[in-house]
Short mmCIF file of C-alpha atoms in Angstrom, two decimals:
data_model
loop_
_atom_site.label_atom_id
_atom_site.label_comp_id
_atom_site.label_asym_id
_atom_site.label_seq_id
_atom_site.Cartn_x
_atom_site.Cartn_y
_atom_site.Cartn_z
CA MET J 69 109.67 101.21 -99.82
CA VAL J 70 108.87 104.91 -99.86
CA LYS J 71 109.63 106.57 -96.57
CA THR J 72 107.11 109.12 -95.43
CA ALA J 73 108.03 112.23 -93.53
CA SER J 74 105.60 111.35 -90.74
CA PRO J 75 107.20 111.41 -87.33
CA PRO J 76 107.43 107.90 -85.86
CA LEU J 77 105.47 107.00 -82.74
CA PRO J 78 107.55 107.82 -79.67
CA PRO J 79 107.68 105.32 -76.80
CA PHE J 80 104.33 105.58 -75.05
CA GLY J 81 106.04 105.99 -71.69
CA LEU J 82 107.66 109.22 -72.85
CA LEU J 83 104.21 110.62 -73.68
CA VAL J 84 103.09 109.74 -70.19
CA GLU J 85 106.21 111.39 -68.76
CA ARG J 86 105.61 114.54 -70.79
CA HIS J 87 101.86 114.90 -70.40
CA GLY J 88 100.83 112.62 -67.52
CA ALA J 89 100.59 115.35 -64.91
CA GLU J 90 98.53 117.73 -67.05
CA LEU J 91 96.25 114.89 -68.18
CA HIS J 92 95.74 113.98 -64.54
CA ALA J 93 94.94 117.59 -63.66
CA TYR J 94 92.51 117.74 -66.60
CA ALA J 95 90.81 114.49 -65.48
CA ARG J 96 90.51 115.93 -61.97
CA ARG J 97 88.80 119.01 -63.35
CA LEU J 98 86.30 116.81 -65.21
CA VAL J 99 85.52 114.11 -62.67
CA ASP J 100 86.95 115.14 -59.32
CA GLY J 101 87.58 112.13 -57.10
CA ASP J 102 87.48 109.57 -59.92
CA ALA J 103 90.38 111.11 -61.83
CA ASP J 104 92.78 108.23 -61.09
CA ASP J 105 90.36 105.66 -62.52
CA VAL J 106 89.43 107.78 -65.53
CA LEU J 107 93.05 108.48 -66.38
CA GLN J 108 93.99 104.83 -65.97
CA ASP J 109 91.13 103.80 -68.29
CA ALA J 110 92.10 106.48 -70.77
CA LEU J 111 95.78 105.51 -70.86
CA LEU J 112 94.92 101.83 -71.31
CA LYS J 113 92.53 102.71 -74.11
CA ALA J 114 95.17 104.90 -75.71
CA LEU J 115 97.76 102.14 -75.31
CA ARG J 116 95.47 99.65 -77.02
CA ALA J 117 95.01 101.96 -80.00
CA TYR J 118 98.55 103.34 -80.06
CA PRO J 119 100.26 100.93 -82.51
CA ARG J 120 97.47 101.55 -85.03
CA LEU J 121 98.03 105.31 -85.18
CA GLU J 122 99.41 106.30 -88.53
CA HIS J 123 101.85 108.94 -87.30
CA GLY J 124 103.16 110.62 -84.20
CA ARG J 125 101.55 114.03 -84.76
CA HIS J 126 99.20 115.79 -82.33
CA LEU J 127 99.60 113.06 -79.73
CA ARG J 128 99.00 115.42 -76.82
CA ALA J 129 95.69 116.55 -78.30
CA TRP J 130 94.80 112.92 -79.00
CA LEU J 131 95.45 111.98 -75.36
CA PHE J 132 93.27 114.87 -74.16
CA ARG J 133 90.47 113.61 -76.41
CA VAL J 134 90.81 110.07 -75.04
CA VAL J 135 90.65 111.39 -71.47
CA THR J 136 87.57 113.47 -72.36
CA THR J 137 85.81 110.46 -73.91
CA CYS J 138 86.67 108.27 -70.92
CA ALA J 139 85.34 110.94 -68.56
CA ILE J 140 82.08 111.00 -70.54
CA ASP J 141 81.84 107.19 -70.47
CA HIS J 142 82.61 107.17 -66.77
CA VAL J 143 79.92 109.73 -65.96
CA ASN J 144 77.40 107.94 -68.17
CA ARG J 145 78.10 104.65 -66.40
CA ARG J 146 77.74 106.33 -63.04
CA ARG J 147 74.52 107.99 -64.13
CA ARG J 148 73.11 104.69 -65.40
CA ARG J 149 73.99 103.01 -62.12
CA ARG J 150 72.25 105.80 -60.27
CA GLU J 151 69.15 105.49 -62.47
CA VAL J 152 69.03 101.76 -61.92
CA VAL J 153 69.09 102.28 -58.19
CA VAL J 154 66.48 105.06 -58.28
CA ASP J 155 64.05 103.41 -60.67
CA ALA J 156 64.69 99.88 -59.52
CA VAL J 157 63.63 98.60 -62.93
CA PRO J 158 64.27 94.86 -62.93
CA GLU J 159 64.92 94.35 -66.68
CA VAL J 160 67.62 96.87 -67.37
CA PRO J 161 69.11 95.95 -70.72
CA GLU J 162 72.87 95.55 -70.97
CA PRO J 163 74.14 99.09 -71.66
CA PRO J 164 75.86 99.59 -74.98
CA PRO J 165 79.63 100.04 -74.72
CA SER J 166 79.28 103.69 -75.57
CA ASP J 167 76.10 105.66 -76.02
CA GLY J 168 77.46 107.79 -78.80
CA ALA J 169 78.62 110.77 -76.77
CA THR J 170 81.45 112.34 -78.70
CA PHE J 171 83.82 115.12 -78.00
CA ASP J 172 82.24 117.28 -80.68
CA GLY J 173 78.72 116.53 -79.47
CA LEU J 174 79.71 117.40 -75.97
CA LEU J 175 80.98 120.77 -77.11
CA ASP J 176 77.63 121.77 -78.61
CA GLY J 177 76.07 124.47 -76.51
CA ILE J 178 79.29 125.76 -74.99
CA PRO J 179 79.48 129.47 -75.87
CA GLU J 180 81.21 129.98 -79.21
CA GLY J 181 84.25 131.91 -77.94
CA ALA J 182 84.94 129.46 -75.15
CA ARG J 183 84.42 126.46 -77.43
CA ARG J 184 86.84 127.78 -80.04
CA ALA J 185 89.39 128.52 -77.34
CA LEU J 186 89.09 124.97 -75.96
CA VAL J 187 89.44 123.38 -79.40
CA LEU J 188 92.45 125.53 -80.31
CA ARG J 189 94.09 124.73 -76.99
CA TYR J 190 93.43 121.01 -76.64
CA VAL J 191 92.57 119.71 -80.12
CA HIS J 192 94.99 121.85 -82.12
CA ASP J 193 97.44 121.83 -79.26
CA LEU J 194 98.28 125.55 -79.48
CA PRO J 195 99.88 127.50 -76.65
CA TYR J 196 97.77 130.24 -75.07
CA SER J 197 99.69 132.94 -76.93
CA GLN J 198 98.62 131.45 -80.28
CA VAL J 199 95.07 130.74 -79.11
CA ALA J 200 94.91 134.43 -78.19
CA ALA J 201 96.29 135.48 -81.59
CA ARG J 202 93.67 133.38 -83.42
CA LEU J 203 90.84 134.72 -81.29
CA GLY J 204 92.09 138.29 -81.30
CA CYS J 205 92.18 138.56 -77.53
CA SER J 206 94.84 138.65 -74.82
CA PRO J 207 96.50 135.42 -73.64
CA GLU J 208 94.85 135.98 -70.26
CA ALA J 209 91.42 136.21 -71.90
CA ALA J 210 92.20 133.07 -73.91
CA ARG J 211 93.09 131.28 -70.70
CA GLN J 212 89.83 132.42 -69.13
CA ARG J 213 87.81 131.22 -72.12
CA VAL J 214 89.45 127.78 -72.01
CA SER J 215 88.83 127.66 -68.30
CA MET J 216 85.19 128.61 -68.82
CA ALA J 217 84.81 125.89 -71.48
CA VAL J 218 86.30 123.29 -69.13
CA ARG J 219 83.93 124.42 -66.35
CA SER J 220 81.04 124.17 -68.75
CA LEU J 221 82.16 120.69 -69.87
CA ARG J 222 82.39 119.66 -66.28
CA GLU J 223 78.88 120.88 -65.56
CA ARG J 224 77.62 118.75 -68.42
CA LEU J 225 79.45 115.73 -67.11
CA ARG J 226 77.82 115.91 -63.72
CA MET Z 974 105.57 116.42 -65.81
CA THR Z 975 104.99 112.78 -65.27
CA LEU Z 976 102.61 110.89 -63.03
CA ASP Z 977 103.56 109.66 -59.61
CA MET Z 978 105.16 106.26 -59.24
CA ARG Z 979 102.00 104.65 -57.90
CA MET Z 980 100.00 105.60 -61.01
CA LEU Z 981 102.83 104.52 -63.33
CA GLU Z 982 103.14 101.10 -61.70
CA ARG Z 983 99.36 100.67 -61.72
CA LEU Z 984 99.28 101.44 -65.44
CA ALA Z 985 102.19 99.05 -66.09
CA ASP Z 986 100.48 96.24 -64.14
CA ALA Z 987 97.21 96.69 -66.03
CA ALA Z 988 99.03 96.88 -69.38
CA ALA Z 989 101.00 93.73 -68.60
CA ARG Z 990 97.83 91.88 -67.60
CA GLY Z 991 96.12 92.96 -70.82
CA GLY Z 992 99.12 92.07 -73.00
CA LEU Z 993 99.40 95.73 -74.00
CA ALA Z 994 103.08 96.33 -73.26
CA ASP Z 995 105.92 95.75 -75.72
CA ALA Z 996 108.60 96.63 -73.16
CA PHE Z 997 109.22 98.27 -69.79
CA TYR Z 998 112.00 100.66 -68.83
CA ASP Z 999 113.34 102.53 -65.85
CA THR Z 1000 116.51 104.11 -64.59
CA VAL Z 1001 118.54 102.08 -62.10
CA ASP Z 1002 121.16 103.62 -59.83
CA THR Z 1003 124.40 101.65 -59.88
CA THR Z 1004 128.05 102.07 -58.92
CA VAL Z 1005 128.82 103.08 -62.53
CA GLY Z 1006 126.08 105.69 -62.51
CA PRO Z 1007 122.41 105.57 -63.49
CA LEU Z 1008 121.54 103.04 -66.18
CA LEU Z 1009 118.48 103.08 -68.38
CA VAL Z 1010 117.33 99.44 -68.54
CA VAL Z 1011 114.76 98.24 -71.08
CA VAL Z 1012 113.25 94.77 -70.74
CA THR Z 1013 110.92 92.87 -73.10
CA GLY Z 1014 109.18 89.55 -72.52
CA ARG Z 1015 112.32 87.87 -73.88
CA GLY Z 1016 114.96 89.63 -71.85
CA VAL Z 1017 117.04 92.78 -71.51
CA CYS Z 1018 116.98 94.54 -74.86
CA ARG Z 1019 118.74 97.84 -74.13
CA ILE Z 1020 121.02 99.26 -71.48
CA ALA Z 1021 122.10 102.89 -71.80
CA PHE Z 1022 124.49 104.91 -69.68
CA ALA Z 1023 123.53 108.32 -68.34
CA SER Z 1024 125.85 109.91 -70.92
CA GLU Z 1025 123.53 108.69 -73.65
CA ASP Z 1026 120.26 110.44 -74.40
CA ALA Z 1027 117.40 108.37 -72.95
CA GLU Z 1028 114.98 109.36 -75.71
CA ALA Z 1029 117.49 108.43 -78.38
CA ALA Z 1030 118.09 105.11 -76.62
CA LEU Z 1031 114.37 104.31 -76.46
CA ALA Z 1032 113.54 105.36 -80.04
CA PRO Z 1033 114.93 102.22 -81.76
CA VAL Z 1034 113.14 100.05 -79.19
CA ALA Z 1035 109.87 101.76 -80.15
CA ARG Z 1036 110.64 101.26 -83.83
CA LEU Z 1037 111.87 97.67 -83.78
CA VAL Z 1038 110.17 96.09 -80.76
CA GLY Z 1039 107.01 98.20 -80.50
CA PRO Z 1040 105.94 101.64 -79.28
CA ARG Z 1041 104.04 100.44 -76.21
CA ILE Z 1042 106.93 100.96 -73.83
CA LEU Z 1043 106.11 101.89 -70.25
CA ARG Z 1044 108.14 103.07 -67.30
CA SER Z 1045 108.05 100.59 -64.45
CA ARG Z 1046 110.66 99.58 -61.91
CA ARG Z 1047 108.62 96.55 -60.89
CA HIS Z 1048 108.50 95.15 -64.41
CA ILE Z 1049 112.23 95.43 -65.10
CA GLU Z 1050 113.03 93.27 -62.11
CA PRO Z 1051 114.90 90.96 -61.71
CA ALA Z 1052 117.25 92.41 -64.35
CA ALA Z 1053 117.54 95.75 -62.51
CA GLY Z 1054 118.35 94.13 -59.18
CA ALA Z 1055 120.84 91.72 -60.74
CA LEU Z 1056 122.64 94.56 -62.54
CA SER Z 1057 122.90 96.80 -59.52
CA SER Z 1058 124.10 94.03 -57.20
CA TYR Z 1059 126.60 92.79 -59.80
CA LEU Z 1060 127.98 96.30 -60.21
CA ALA Z 1061 128.16 96.70 -56.43
CA GLY Z 1062 130.35 93.60 -56.32
CA GLU Z 1063 127.73 91.63 -54.40
CA ARG Z 1064 127.55 88.89 -57.00
CA SER Z 1065 130.21 87.60 -59.37
CA GLU Z 1066 127.98 86.34 -62.16
CA LEU Z 1067 125.65 88.29 -64.35
CA ARG Z 1068 123.54 85.90 -66.35
CA LEU Z 1069 120.47 87.55 -67.75
CA PRO Z 1070 118.34 86.62 -70.74
CA VAL Z 1071 118.85 89.13 -73.54
CA ASP Z 1072 116.60 90.21 -76.37
CA LEU Z 1073 118.83 91.10 -79.32
CA THR Z 1074 116.07 92.55 -81.53
CA LEU Z 1075 118.06 95.79 -81.80
CA VAL Z 1076 121.00 93.95 -83.36
CA ARG Z 1077 120.31 94.39 -87.05
CA SER Z 1078 123.29 92.90 -88.84
CA PRO Z 1079 124.44 89.26 -88.85
CA PHE Z 1080 128.04 90.48 -88.48
CA GLN Z 1081 127.23 92.37 -85.28
CA ALA Z 1082 125.30 89.36 -83.98
CA GLU Z 1083 128.37 87.19 -84.58
CA VAL Z 1084 130.66 89.64 -82.81
CA LEU Z 1085 128.38 89.85 -79.78
CA ALA Z 1086 127.93 86.07 -79.68
CA ALA Z 1087 131.71 85.58 -79.74
CA LEU Z 1088 131.96 87.78 -76.64
CA THR Z 1089 130.15 85.20 -74.55
CA ALA Z 1090 133.35 83.15 -74.78
CA VAL Z 1091 135.29 85.90 -72.96
CA PRO Z 1092 134.67 85.19 -69.28
CA ARG Z 1093 134.65 87.61 -66.38
CA GLY Z 1094 138.13 88.71 -65.39
CA SER Z 1095 139.71 88.15 -68.80
CA VAL Z 1096 140.11 90.39 -71.82
CA THR Z 1097 140.60 90.04 -75.55
CA THR Z 1098 141.44 92.38 -78.42
CA TYR Z 1099 139.44 93.67 -81.36
CA GLY Z 1100 141.79 91.79 -83.71
CA GLU Z 1101 141.51 88.52 -81.79
CA LEU Z 1102 137.72 88.77 -81.80
CA ALA Z 1103 137.81 89.41 -85.55
CA ARG Z 1104 139.94 86.28 -86.05
CA ARG Z 1105 137.63 84.26 -83.82
CA ILE Z 1106 134.64 84.96 -86.02
CA GLY Z 1107 136.57 84.21 -89.19
CA HIS Z 1108 137.17 87.80 -90.32
CA PRO Z 1109 140.84 88.44 -89.62
CA GLY Z 1110 141.68 92.01 -90.43
CA ALA Z 1111 138.21 93.25 -89.56
CA ALA Z 1112 139.28 94.64 -86.18
CA ARG Z 1113 137.92 98.08 -86.97
CA ALA Z 1114 134.53 96.68 -88.02
CA VAL Z 1115 134.49 94.64 -84.81
CA GLY Z 1116 135.08 97.89 -82.88
CA THR Z 1117 132.16 99.52 -84.67
CA ALA Z 1118 129.90 96.52 -83.97
CA LEU Z 1119 130.85 96.62 -80.28
CA GLY Z 1120 130.24 100.37 -80.17
CA ARG Z 1121 126.65 99.64 -81.14
CA ASN Z 1122 126.19 96.92 -78.53
CA PRO Z 1123 122.62 97.54 -77.28
CA VAL Z 1124 123.20 95.68 -74.02
CA PRO Z 1125 126.59 96.69 -72.60
CA ILE Z 1126 127.72 95.10 -69.31
CA VAL Z 1127 125.43 92.07 -69.92
CA VAL Z 1128 127.15 91.46 -73.26
CA PRO Z 1129 130.60 92.40 -72.00
CA CYS Z 1130 132.08 94.60 -74.71
CA HIS Z 1131 134.19 96.27 -72.00
CA ARG Z 1132 136.41 93.17 -72.08
CA VAL Z 1133 137.71 94.05 -75.54
CA LEU Z 1134 140.86 96.18 -75.70
CA PRO Z 1135 143.11 97.43 -78.50
CA SER Z 1136 146.16 95.27 -79.18
CA THR Z 1137 148.27 98.42 -79.08
CA GLY Z 1138 147.53 98.91 -75.39
CA GLY Z 1139 145.32 101.26 -73.46
CA LEU Z 1140 141.57 101.04 -72.95
CA GLY Z 1141 140.24 101.84 -76.41
CA GLY Z 1142 136.78 103.29 -76.83
CA TYR Z 1143 133.62 102.62 -74.89
CA GLY Z 1144 130.02 103.74 -75.37
CA GLY Z 1145 129.75 104.71 -71.73
CA GLY Z 1146 133.14 106.47 -71.69
CA THR Z 1147 136.59 105.02 -71.00
CA GLU Z 1148 136.40 105.70 -67.24
CA ARG Z 1149 133.38 103.43 -66.97
CA LYS Z 1150 135.21 100.79 -69.01
CA ARG Z 1151 138.08 100.99 -66.52
CA LEU Z 1152 135.65 100.71 -63.58
CA LEU Z 1153 133.92 97.68 -65.07
CA LEU Z 1154 137.25 95.95 -65.68
CA GLU Z 1155 138.49 96.77 -62.17
CA LEU Z 1156 135.32 95.25 -60.77
CA GLU Z 1157 136.44 92.02 -62.46
CA GLY Z 1158 140.00 92.37 -61.16
CA VAL Z 1159 141.52 93.56 -64.44
CA ARG Z 1160 143.82 96.56 -64.25
CA VAL Z 1161 144.65 98.49 -67.38
CA SER Z 1162 147.21 101.25 -67.34
#
């Protein structure tokens, strides 16, 4: 058997120990009071998919994506519930498991600089110093752009 | 930084209910220091002393048992409670189901199995153990196999001493070996 150089999957619990607090903080920024439920859903979803991942690279970024998707699903479910109550339509069809909202789709419309900063930070998993270097701005400005993108994301999730 | 205990236990409960956990682990405070205890559905599969690196101890569990390993004190009971009360001298027997998935060679499996015939309070030697499994002269290999015992204390490799006297080696350090033997009433100079 040919051994690949891919890093093996670390124990899932160690990922939670390393990134749990920042994922929780991120979930709080996206969905306020429902952060516990969203994070729990996200970690269970991640756990279900975990053994099928092909390698142990970019796991932090992957977890952030799962939390983002779960936050979107959560808000969509909440919105649908609200619509049902408001419209009181009797034959509401069973909602599809996901209505196609994706991380990339969600990012459309966020100002370019902020969007790039968010992707570099959370998808490419770069520290602020490197985000700044890629964007040609100061680390503080990079931090502000990421923060602006998260605020913008949060507005869309409302 | 990790999540608080409440969130971790909630995640572990939900994972267990959904059949999504390969193993659970946590650190247990005992009289011989903190122990990392890993438990699967079959039994205790790894015990590591504080002197060992926890990540290094968990890595083979992820590789050989499965990567869905979660921290949870609740889900490593009753093994955790049994270990800490045994090491506090509150119980004289330590009978726990073990999961020997991490034992990869038939020779090591034989050595560890032979240890079950060495009861609490008694000791044997590497050479005697080698003879017992039909490999006289393989004392050194027996020592190596014991050094890789994934579940020390439960599989009592501390009861094996060199025939030349003294304590010999121990994964958790010779002082811990002495403590474990003293707990069983064995004094080694």
